[in-house]
Amino acid sequence: MRAKPEYRNRDETEVVVLDALADRHQEGMTVFEIRSRADVTIDQIEDALAALKDDDLIVVERDDERTLILPDEDVVGPETSEDDVSLLEQLRRRLPF
């Protein structure tokens, strides 16, 4: 899964974090799990999480053992693959319109 298109015009690191969280939107992820899915530094993840939290796009839940980060349910887009997307939509994404 990916974040909805309306949330994709953010900082590149924020989009990578949102996409990682959207993939596991029901179970949530720890910071280290996000780090393993995103090719960015811990400092970049920390900055991205702070910005996303300020904009109410993520929720942080703590239990006795760990802290989980979940995307807001409005952020998660529908499940699609490149096969499901029309050729016109694929071209529109790649070309600067």
GROMACS .gro file of C-alpha atoms in nm:
model
   97
    1MET     CA    1   0.000   0.000   0.000
    2ARG     CA    2   0.096   0.356  -0.042
    3ALA     CA    3  -0.005   0.686   0.102
    4LYS     CA    4  -0.288   0.860  -0.083
    5PRO     CA    5  -0.183   1.093  -0.367
    6GLU     CA    6  -0.280   1.405  -0.173
    7TYR     CA    7  -0.008   1.322   0.084
    8ARG     CA    8   0.267   1.259  -0.173
    9ASN     CA    9   0.362   1.626  -0.223
   10ARG     CA   10   0.551   1.634   0.107
   11ASP     CA   11   0.923   1.603   0.177
   12GLU     CA   12   1.070   1.287   0.017
   13THR     CA   13   1.159   1.132   0.354
   14GLU     CA   14   0.808   1.195   0.487
   15VAL     CA   15   0.659   1.020   0.183
   16VAL     CA   16   0.893   0.721   0.228
   17VAL     CA   17   0.792   0.697   0.594
   18LEU     CA   18   0.420   0.726   0.512
   19ASP     CA   19   0.451   0.455   0.246
   20ALA     CA   20   0.628   0.222   0.490
   21LEU     CA   21   0.360   0.285   0.752
   22ALA     CA   22   0.081   0.238   0.499
   23ASP     CA   23   0.218  -0.108   0.417
   24ARG     CA   24   0.169  -0.210   0.779
   25HIS     CA   25  -0.111   0.025   0.874
   26GLN     CA   26  -0.294  -0.222   1.098
   27GLU     CA   27  -0.001  -0.343   1.307
   28GLY     CA   28   0.210  -0.027   1.312
   29MET     CA   29   0.588  -0.006   1.310
   30THR     CA   30   0.870   0.086   1.544
   31VAL     CA   31   1.130   0.344   1.442
   32PHE     CA   32   1.377   0.063   1.372
   33GLU     CA   33   1.126  -0.118   1.150
   34ILE     CA   34   1.072   0.204   0.956
   35ARG     CA   35   1.451   0.239   0.928
   36SER     CA   36   1.478  -0.109   0.779
   37ARG     CA   37   1.220  -0.022   0.510
   38ALA     CA   38   1.343   0.328   0.426
   39ASP     CA   39   1.688   0.412   0.298
   40VAL     CA   40   1.728   0.719   0.520
   41THR     CA   41   1.909   0.798   0.843
   42ILE     CA   42   1.757   0.784   1.188
   43ASP     CA   43   1.786   1.164   1.208
   44GLN     CA   44   1.588   1.203   0.885
   45ILE     CA   45   1.324   0.962   1.016
   46GLU     CA   46   1.304   1.157   1.341
   47ASP     CA   47   1.252   1.485   1.154
   48ALA     CA   48   0.993   1.326   0.924
   49LEU     CA   49   0.802   1.173   1.217
   50ALA     CA   50   0.800   1.508   1.398
   51ALA     CA   51   0.656   1.684   1.092
   52LEU     CA   52   0.399   1.409   1.034
   53LYS     CA   53   0.295   1.415   1.401
   54ASP     CA   54   0.258   1.794   1.391
   55ASP     CA   55   0.024   1.757   1.094
   56ASP     CA   56  -0.175   1.477   1.266
   57LEU     CA   57  -0.087   1.224   0.994
   58ILE     CA   58   0.049   0.963   1.236
   59VAL     CA   59  -0.052   0.823   1.573
   60VAL     CA   60   0.195   0.705   1.835
   61GLU     CA   61   0.092   0.424   2.068
   62ARG     CA   62   0.299   0.306   2.361
   63ASP     CA   63   0.268  -0.022   2.547
   64ASP     CA   64   0.486  -0.183   2.812
   65GLU     CA   65   0.747  -0.307   2.567
   66ARG     CA   66   0.764  -0.075   2.268
   67THR     CA   67   0.638   0.233   2.089
   68LEU     CA   68   0.439   0.179   1.769
   69ILE     CA   69   0.377   0.437   1.500
   70LEU     CA   70   0.064   0.407   1.288
   71PRO     CA   71  -0.057   0.621   1.000
   72ASP     CA   72  -0.383   0.807   1.038
   73GLU     CA   73  -0.652   0.603   0.862
   74ASP     CA   74  -0.714   0.888   0.614
   75VAL     CA   75  -0.354   0.866   0.488
   76VAL     CA   76  -0.365   0.506   0.366
   77GLY     CA   77  -0.462   0.467   0.002
   78PRO     CA   78  -0.627   0.170  -0.162
   79GLU     CA   79  -0.425  -0.136  -0.255
   80THR     CA   80  -0.304  -0.102  -0.610
   81SER     CA   81  -0.024  -0.238  -0.817
   82GLU     CA   82   0.127  -0.107  -1.136
   83ASP     CA   83  -0.079  -0.369  -1.322
   84ASP     CA   84  -0.401  -0.216  -1.187
   85VAL     CA   85  -0.307   0.135  -1.301
   86SER     CA   86  -0.394   0.237  -1.656
   87LEU     CA   87  -0.124   0.321  -1.907
   88LEU     CA   88  -0.246   0.680  -1.915
   89GLU     CA   89  -0.214   0.709  -1.535
   90GLN     CA   90   0.139   0.562  -1.545
   91LEU     CA   91   0.241   0.817  -1.809
   92ARG     CA   92   0.083   1.102  -1.615
   93ARG     CA   93   0.282   1.006  -1.304
   94ARG     CA   94   0.610   1.000  -1.494
   95LEU     CA   95   0.570   1.311  -1.708
   96PRO     CA   96   0.581   1.661  -1.556
   97PHE     CA   97   0.230   1.791  -1.621
   0.00000   0.00000   0.00000
